[in-house]
Every structure is written in C-alpha cells, then in structure tokens.
Amino acid sequence: VPKTSNEGETINVAKPIWMRPPKEVEEDEYSEFYKATFRAYDEPDAHVHFSLEGQVEFRALLYLPSSVPWELSQDMFNDKVKPVKLYVKRVFISENFEEQLLPRWLSFIKGVVDSEDLPLNVSREILQKSKVLSIISKRLVRKALDMIGDIAKDEDKFARFSSNFGRYIKVGVIEDRDNKDALLKLATFTSTAEPKASGTTLPQYVDRMKEGQKQIYYVSAASKAAAASSPVIESLRKKGYEVLVALDQIDEIALQGVGKFGDFDVVDAAKENVDLGEQSDEEKAEVEEAKKSLEATCAAVKAALGDKVDKVEVSSRLTSSPSALVQPQWGMSPQMQRFMKAQAAATGDDLGGLGGMGGMAANLELNPAHAAVRKLKGLVAADANATSTRDYATLLYDVAAVSSGYELADPAAFAARVVTLMTGEAEEAAEEEPPAADAAAPADAVPSEAPAESSDGDSDGGEAVVPEVL
C-alpha cells in the first residue's frame, strides 16, 4: 500500500541581522545590509546595533550615511524619505511611522527597529498613544547622539558629517529642548577665527576664548568675509575676540535660542547695548565726553533721517568706520529681514508691515573719532538745516546700511548722491553762479548760497553742495 508523507525543509535558516549579537556580525555584513535594505550606494560612516530588555524589549540597528540622499538634497524634510523600518516580532509592519520613532531633525538616519511589545495590528492611532513607542523613541535618539558623538572624535568624518547634516543638528537645537545641551556640543558654526570650512563647535570656541572675555559673540552675515569686515564687530576684532557667523536663518535662530552655554551668554554683537568687554576709566570718560560734544550732531542727523532710524547715538564699538547700523534688542538682522521678505514675496503677502528696511527701525551709531563725523559736526554747527548737511547725514546713513549688510530702500537715490560726490557737478554749478551786487539784488531774490531744502534729503543735481569726501 503506497504511503504518502510530507517533509518540510527550512530554506532560510539565517537570523535577521539585527537579531544576531553584534559581536557575531562582520563589518561587511553591516554594509551589505545597509545598501540592500535602503537602496544606498554609499558606505555608512557609522552604525550602532543594540537591544533593550526589561520593561520594554526591542532591538535596533541605526546607520549614519556618509552622503546626503538625493531626496534630502532637494528638500530638507522630504516626506518621501522613509528612514526607519518598523518590525514587530520579526514581521515587517511599516516604514511610515518615522515621526513617532525619530524626530524630524534625525530624518537623515537610516535604521530598523524590531519590537516585542507592540501588537501586530499596530496603527498610527495606537502608536500616538503608546508609552512603549515613547520609550523606544527616546532610546533611539540617545543612541543616535552617541553615534554622532563618536564620529566627532574623527576630524575628517566629523567635517564631512557637519557639511552634510550640520543643518539638521541646528534644527534639533531649535526644536528639541530635551537634547539641546547635547546638540549644542555637536553643532558647528562658521567663525571669524577658524580657517577650516567645517567651522567650529561651541566647546572649541570656549577653549579659544581670550582672557577676560565673558560672552560668546555672533553676527549674521551673507558670508564669512562680510562678517569679518562688518563695522559692528570692529571693537571685538581689535581685542582679538572670535565671533561666530550665522550664514542663514537656521544658524541665526539656533544661536538666538541658545541663551547660555556653560557659564557664558551667547549674544548678537549687532544688537544695541551689547557688552563689548570691559572699558578703562579713561575710555569711559572719552565716550561720555564724545556724547556731550556730538549731542547736537546726533539730534540733527535724527531730524534729517526721520523714521529711517530709531535713534542716533555715539558708538563705542567703532574703531575705523564712520558709522554703523545696529538693531534694537528685539529687532531683526539684515539676514532675517531678507528671509522674511523672500517668504512674503513667495506667498504674495504685503511687505508694508515689515517697515522701510524690513523690520524695526535700526539705530545709527557714529564714530566720534572719524574724520567724516567731525566734518558732519562742523556742517551741523554751521547750518543744521542746510541741504548739504542733510545730504551728508543721509549719505553717512547709506554708508552705514551698506557696510552693515542692509538693503537700501532707495538704491537709485544713493547712487545719485555717490555720483554727485564723485563728479562734483553740484559744486561746480554753484561756483559758476555770478556774484550779485547787494545794491542791485532784487528784494525777493533768493541768495545762491542758500539753496532750497529737500524734504527727503536727496540731492537733485541742482545747487545743493555735497561734501567732497566722507
């Protein structure tokens, strides 16, 4: 009698790589799994393989890519990127729960998570209420930070990481208050004193601080060269203080939110009333004397500029420039103003609420030791309401705006004043006027040396006398 029997043979006897002890897995196996699972072509810079047992049981394998995925290069937080695959008891569930597993500032991390405690019919609603997932998420973030911290010990790898994913770390500084301190040690910023393109971290900055320096300074600028030449940091540069450079809005928002790093306040060097270091009694006396001496000059410049500036005052931060624009305590930097204008233009919003220069009116600071300011003082003493005096004050404001990184509200008027200054046409026209005899002058004649005032302070190329040099 024939007898039928069925015998099964297990074809796949291999365990998932994340289920094996890390000591038994070769580096080549980690690399092959990374490339096959996440369709990657680069070698990972680092990986971490761990498990958690106890109240919550799960295993995880996380990778740090060595290059930016194409999707993320187009959009920093691209929804199409699925960084983490979720398994429950070795059964693949989904790769659409990355927000519940990792915060978005870690969206560049790739990995696999296998939980023993979640149900197989897991849904987004269950995950949002799951305490198990909260514990898993916190442990994943901690392990990811440890992995990046290990990378920081290798200068070349950390430089590449900062170039590829440094902006994500700064987003973490902004959004993740629980891990802010750990992230601040990994965030890199461009610096006026650091020649390396990778920038410097705050701990490295603190190690290089000069004796007597009590604050960490930063300034917003379009480039490192623009920051180094900014008039607002002349005093700091003279003292040899290093200044961090916020090159975009993420840098600036991150540094604004630091508040304090260790024992040092992080402050914007372009704000009013910023502590620029200790002054000697002699320097304090000189500043007070200059304020008294230029009190009338500051008032005349404020009257000439009107709402363009919030106030005009004598500066203690300028050493070689004649003037500079600084923001009030809650004002927006020129970098942030440009960003806000771009955002408003993209959405079609009205820019009127942002003001003439894109935000709160800035303060104009004058350098009492500069020849241009001394000449302005003389013009004010001669006739504070003369067109030439008002034009000079406006040109001094324009110079401060350009050198401080601001956009001019009326570039054409600025160009006209500069061209007039270069050619001297207004002065030549005034010199060619024939002198009129006092006896023959009509009673209603307007003296040639008293040109009509211009309400906006711009020279119209007529009889206004523009100074030859600043």
XYZ file of C-alpha atoms in Angstrom:
470
model
C 0.000 0.000 0.000
C 1.527 3.325 -1.027
C 2.198 5.679 1.839
C 2.463 9.439 1.341
C 4.434 11.609 3.707
C 5.263 15.348 3.677
C 8.548 16.579 4.966
C 9.411 20.276 5.281
C 12.840 21.730 4.879
C 13.730 25.135 6.195
C 15.300 27.080 3.356
C 16.169 30.305 5.181
C 17.890 29.436 8.414
C 19.612 32.802 8.790
C 18.529 35.146 11.541
C 17.791 38.800 10.745
C 20.995 40.764 11.185
C 19.511 42.856 13.996
C 18.601 39.700 15.921
C 22.173 38.447 15.998
C 24.625 39.502 18.714
C 26.723 42.471 17.475
C 29.948 40.542 18.166
C 28.970 37.920 15.587
C 28.279 40.379 12.755
C 31.097 41.426 10.425
C 31.509 44.985 9.138
C 30.953 43.787 5.581
C 27.605 42.326 6.597
C 26.508 45.627 8.115
C 27.491 47.439 4.926
C 25.734 44.968 2.628
C 22.559 45.072 4.714
C 22.586 48.894 4.612
C 22.946 49.038 0.841
C 20.382 46.325 0.146
C 17.735 47.494 2.612
C 17.876 51.237 1.967
C 18.948 51.147 -1.695
C 22.056 53.152 -0.887
C 25.300 53.342 -2.801
C 27.499 54.962 -0.176
C 29.313 53.317 2.696
C 27.831 54.296 6.069
C 30.076 56.444 8.233
C 28.905 54.719 11.391
C 26.332 52.296 12.757
C 25.002 51.309 16.149
C 23.500 47.894 16.909
C 21.825 47.474 20.299
C 18.919 45.973 22.203
C 16.868 46.920 25.232
C 15.435 44.384 27.656
C 13.328 44.890 30.733
C 10.163 46.976 30.887
C 10.303 47.337 27.104
C 12.043 44.895 24.791
C 13.252 45.795 21.324
C 16.268 45.575 19.038
C 17.520 48.263 16.685
C 20.162 48.891 14.062
C 20.857 52.514 13.072
C 23.107 53.824 10.292
C 24.704 57.228 9.670
C 25.037 57.800 5.889
C 28.253 59.277 4.514
C 26.424 61.335 1.881
C 23.152 63.224 1.617
C 20.383 61.183 -0.040
C 19.182 62.791 -3.260
C 15.675 63.369 -1.892
C 17.018 65.273 1.104
C 19.289 67.369 -1.100
C 16.145 68.662 -2.828
C 14.038 69.055 0.306
C 15.495 69.002 3.785
C 12.430 67.231 5.206
C 11.197 65.281 2.202
C 8.148 63.168 3.047
C 9.225 60.547 0.522
C 12.248 59.640 2.622
C 11.456 56.686 4.894
C 14.367 56.467 7.316
C 13.212 53.780 9.761
C 11.524 50.429 9.135
C 9.341 49.122 11.952
C 9.098 45.385 12.671
C 7.049 43.622 15.347
C 8.371 40.177 16.292
C 10.330 39.982 13.021
C 7.226 40.840 10.958
C 7.585 43.984 8.833
C 4.836 46.451 9.731
C 5.534 49.764 8.033
C 8.090 52.436 7.198
C 5.585 55.288 7.581
C 5.947 55.762 11.338
C 9.219 57.675 11.262
C 7.737 60.703 13.047
C 6.794 58.514 16.009
C 10.193 56.814 16.100
C 12.612 59.671 15.362
C 12.225 63.471 15.442
C 12.481 65.167 12.074
C 15.932 66.573 12.794
C 17.135 62.941 12.657
C 15.409 62.175 9.365
C 18.800 61.521 7.735
C 19.359 58.457 9.976
C 18.549 55.055 8.462
C 17.589 52.076 10.570
C 15.497 49.085 11.590
C 13.517 48.711 14.836
C 12.029 45.390 15.959
C 9.694 45.488 18.967
C 8.468 42.580 21.061
C 5.769 44.599 22.828
C 3.767 46.301 20.081
C 0.736 44.500 18.605
C 0.937 43.129 15.074
C -2.098 45.163 14.026
C -0.379 48.389 15.041
C -1.839 51.612 13.631
C -0.892 55.263 13.735
C -3.538 55.920 16.395
C -2.114 53.168 18.604
C 1.405 54.487 18.144
C 0.431 58.039 19.115
C -0.863 56.778 22.470
C 1.774 54.108 23.046
C 4.104 54.532 26.011
C 6.207 51.718 24.583
C 6.929 53.724 21.467
C 7.815 56.770 23.538
C 10.459 54.758 25.406
C 11.768 53.322 22.121
C 11.965 56.805 20.559
C 13.930 58.284 23.465
C 16.412 55.414 23.390
C 16.842 55.730 19.596
C 17.583 59.456 19.902
C 20.094 58.843 22.679
C 21.887 56.140 20.672
C 21.908 58.340 17.572
C 23.532 61.161 19.557
C 26.122 58.737 20.926
C 26.879 57.580 17.386
C 27.348 61.171 16.181
C 29.475 61.890 19.260
C 31.778 59.025 18.294
C 32.036 60.483 14.782
C 33.080 63.815 16.299
C 36.288 62.165 17.537
C 37.392 61.669 13.914
C 38.142 65.097 12.467
C 37.690 64.140 8.805
C 34.478 62.202 9.341
C 33.013 64.929 11.547
C 33.878 67.583 8.960
C 32.020 65.557 6.329
C 29.103 64.984 8.691
C 28.868 68.709 9.502
C 28.917 69.583 5.813
C 26.205 67.035 5.000
C 23.939 67.124 8.039
C 25.028 70.072 10.175
C 21.798 71.955 9.475
C 19.757 69.085 10.932
C 21.675 69.352 14.201
C 20.858 73.073 14.360
C 17.193 72.312 13.740
C 17.453 69.940 16.685
C 18.869 72.770 18.815
C 15.779 74.815 17.898
C 13.133 72.119 18.291
C 14.394 69.528 20.778
C 14.619 71.153 24.201
C 15.314 67.857 25.955
C 18.517 67.219 23.988
C 19.541 70.837 23.451
C 22.684 70.666 25.595
C 23.973 67.553 23.845
C 23.216 69.010 20.419
C 24.997 72.297 21.177
C 28.221 70.344 21.605
C 27.816 68.907 18.094
C 26.515 71.954 16.197
C 29.154 73.710 14.099
C 29.209 77.362 13.053
C 31.408 79.426 10.790
C 33.823 81.607 12.755
C 35.954 84.660 12.028
C 38.938 82.911 13.639
C 38.518 79.338 12.401
C 40.147 78.779 8.972
C 38.547 75.364 8.430
C 35.479 75.265 6.225
C 33.824 72.818 8.634
C 33.545 75.576 11.233
C 33.799 75.316 14.981
C 31.718 73.932 17.825
C 30.831 75.930 20.912
C 33.170 73.878 23.161
C 36.035 74.612 20.751
C 35.107 78.305 20.765
C 35.150 78.399 24.560
C 38.586 76.765 24.619
C 39.940 79.600 22.419
C 38.314 82.469 24.311
C 40.595 85.330 25.321
C 41.318 86.054 28.941
C 38.676 88.386 30.316
C 36.098 87.529 27.631
C 32.758 86.947 29.335
C 30.393 86.284 26.428
C 30.136 84.278 23.215
C 29.536 86.632 20.292
C 27.888 86.001 16.948
C 26.858 88.149 13.996
C 24.615 87.477 10.988
C 26.139 87.918 7.544
C 25.878 86.625 3.991
C 29.455 85.301 4.097
C 32.426 84.936 6.383
C 34.214 87.753 4.537
C 31.232 90.083 5.021
C 31.138 89.275 8.733
C 34.875 89.851 9.164
C 34.567 93.325 7.615
C 31.363 94.293 9.428
C 31.748 97.561 11.356
C 29.699 96.274 14.299
C 32.491 93.893 15.377
C 35.432 96.316 14.969
C 35.882 96.673 18.717
C 35.718 92.899 19.216
C 38.173 92.343 16.376
C 40.573 94.876 17.909
C 40.520 92.937 21.186
C 41.142 89.665 19.352
C 37.752 88.193 20.218
C 36.405 85.429 17.997
C 32.928 85.939 16.519
C 30.632 83.197 15.245
C 28.915 83.834 11.902
C 25.261 82.969 11.259
C 25.159 82.441 7.494
C 21.444 81.645 7.200
C 18.213 81.829 9.145
C 18.698 78.390 10.742
C 22.072 79.449 12.156
C 20.613 82.671 13.489
C 17.515 81.145 15.091
C 19.627 78.404 16.662
C 22.097 80.886 18.175
C 19.297 83.179 19.337
C 17.750 80.307 21.242
C 20.941 79.166 22.983
C 20.759 81.811 25.698
C 23.596 80.415 27.764
C 26.279 77.858 27.008
C 28.076 76.772 30.129
C 28.932 79.933 32.036
C 28.760 82.226 29.013
C 25.862 84.128 27.475
C 25.533 83.846 23.690
C 24.807 87.358 22.354
C 24.331 89.067 18.993
C 27.182 91.534 18.507
C 24.986 93.657 16.218
C 22.429 94.477 18.925
C 22.328 97.697 20.906
C 23.681 97.758 24.460
C 25.716 94.592 23.897
C 28.582 94.151 26.356
C 31.721 94.514 24.243
C 34.120 93.898 27.084
C 35.462 95.950 29.928
C 36.423 99.584 29.366
C 39.026 101.520 31.270
C 38.041 104.653 33.190
C 39.793 106.713 30.535
C 37.805 105.085 27.724
C 34.543 105.611 29.606
C 35.396 109.281 30.130
C 36.169 109.695 26.415
C 32.812 108.175 25.439
C 30.916 110.460 27.817
C 32.783 113.492 26.501
C 32.034 112.480 22.910
C 28.338 112.099 23.713
C 28.189 115.641 25.048
C 30.218 117.015 22.146
C 28.037 115.334 19.490
C 24.675 115.801 21.157
C 23.596 118.477 18.669
C 25.008 116.468 15.755
C 23.063 113.356 16.721
C 19.862 115.390 17.054
C 20.389 116.974 13.625
C 21.038 113.608 11.968
C 17.917 112.147 13.575
C 15.893 115.097 12.273
C 17.328 114.637 8.779
C 16.691 110.881 8.661
C 13.317 110.873 10.397
C 11.747 107.409 10.685
C 14.636 105.715 8.917
C 16.329 105.285 12.295
C 15.046 104.769 15.797
C 17.796 106.859 17.334
C 21.252 108.278 16.628
C 23.986 107.929 19.211
C 27.720 107.877 19.758
C 29.301 104.446 19.350
C 31.884 102.683 21.479
C 32.134 99.703 19.101
C 33.521 101.512 16.019
C 37.251 101.982 15.502
C 37.751 102.625 11.763
C 34.297 103.018 10.176
C 32.419 106.325 10.405
C 29.040 104.792 11.179
C 27.108 101.552 11.597
C 23.530 100.373 11.921
C 22.663 98.205 14.902
C 19.352 96.617 15.762
C 17.275 97.234 18.897
C 17.033 94.360 21.347
C 14.117 92.697 19.529
C 14.948 93.849 16.011
C 15.639 91.585 13.022
C 19.074 91.233 11.497
C 19.552 92.097 7.794
C 19.828 88.361 7.038
C 16.493 87.643 8.705
C 14.899 90.648 7.011
C 15.870 89.300 3.593
C 14.478 85.892 4.516
C 11.190 87.382 5.694
C 10.906 89.448 2.514
C 11.535 86.363 0.381
C 8.897 84.410 2.321
C 6.403 87.248 1.976
C 7.102 87.587 -1.756
C 6.657 83.831 -2.251
C 3.242 83.901 -0.580
C 2.171 87.227 -2.067
C 1.880 88.923 1.319
C 2.141 92.662 1.731
C 5.567 93.847 2.906
C 4.234 97.071 4.378
C 4.137 95.653 7.888
C 7.871 94.998 7.790
C 8.830 98.652 7.624
C 11.162 100.566 5.326
C 14.147 98.286 5.849
C 12.196 95.135 6.525
C 11.716 95.412 10.283
C 12.077 97.702 13.292
C 13.996 100.897 12.550
C 17.673 100.402 13.333
C 19.900 102.644 15.438
C 22.598 104.697 13.750
C 25.862 104.801 15.692
C 28.530 107.377 14.890
C 32.267 107.073 15.432
C 33.325 110.313 17.191
C 36.970 109.820 16.184
C 36.306 109.553 12.437
C 37.043 112.494 10.125
C 33.653 112.142 8.397
C 31.793 112.526 11.698
C 33.934 115.504 12.680
C 33.119 117.134 9.346
C 29.436 116.447 9.894
C 29.732 118.118 13.282
C 31.135 121.204 11.563
C 28.329 121.245 8.996
C 25.731 120.998 11.744
C 27.378 123.834 13.649
C 27.317 125.998 10.502
C 23.721 125.225 9.466
C 21.943 122.102 10.659
C 19.063 122.629 8.201
C 21.159 123.213 5.077
C 20.608 120.820 2.177
C 24.313 119.969 2.131
C 24.157 118.987 5.798
C 21.086 116.829 5.305
C 22.622 115.180 2.235
C 25.791 114.462 4.182
C 23.799 112.899 7.037
C 21.815 110.764 4.584
C 24.971 109.603 2.817
C 26.510 108.664 6.159
C 23.401 106.603 6.892
C 23.607 104.905 3.494
C 27.262 104.020 4.087
C 26.326 102.507 7.454
C 23.500 100.492 5.884
C 25.658 99.058 3.103
C 28.620 98.215 5.343
C 26.331 96.656 7.969
C 24.686 94.342 5.446
C 21.318 96.043 4.979
C 19.436 96.569 1.748
C 18.891 100.206 0.800
C 15.276 101.292 0.490
C 16.191 103.637 -2.412
C 19.346 102.472 -4.230
C 18.809 104.998 -7.049
C 18.941 107.949 -4.641
C 22.087 106.522 -3.029
C 23.691 106.117 -6.461
C 22.797 109.702 -7.346
C 24.426 111.029 -4.187
C 27.576 108.982 -4.795
C 27.808 110.104 -8.458
C 27.363 113.716 -7.426
C 30.098 113.260 -4.850
C 32.405 111.692 -7.461
C 31.856 114.283 -10.183
C 31.401 117.374 -8.018
C 28.870 118.726 -10.533
C 26.752 120.353 -7.874
C 29.748 122.228 -6.516
C 30.852 123.341 -9.979
C 27.370 124.636 -10.762
C 27.390 126.639 -7.563
C 30.796 128.136 -8.360
C 29.683 129.226 -11.854
C 26.852 131.415 -10.499
C 27.859 135.098 -10.997
C 28.023 137.058 -7.739
C 25.246 139.577 -7.483
C 25.848 143.058 -6.065
C 23.997 143.672 -2.837
C 22.630 147.005 -4.036
C 21.332 145.576 -7.314
C 19.814 142.463 -5.869
C 16.007 142.364 -6.012
C 14.232 142.359 -2.727
C 12.655 138.956 -3.422
C 15.792 137.281 -4.830
C 16.929 134.002 -3.283
C 20.644 134.074 -2.321
C 22.662 131.497 -4.259
C 24.355 130.300 -1.097
C 21.003 129.274 0.456
C 19.595 126.514 -1.770
C 16.113 125.180 -1.206
C 15.868 122.283 1.227
C 14.872 118.838 0.060
C 12.382 117.069 2.275
C 13.781 113.623 1.557
C 17.436 114.588 1.908
C 18.305 113.552 -1.684
C 20.301 115.819 -3.975
C 18.508 116.633 -7.233
C 21.674 117.735 -9.001
C 20.755 121.436 -8.619
C 22.512 123.900 -6.354
C 22.948 121.613 -3.354
C 26.556 121.481 -2.188
C 27.756 117.940 -1.497
C 30.977 117.433 0.533
C 33.925 116.109 -1.441
C 34.842 113.271 0.913
C 33.441 111.390 3.850
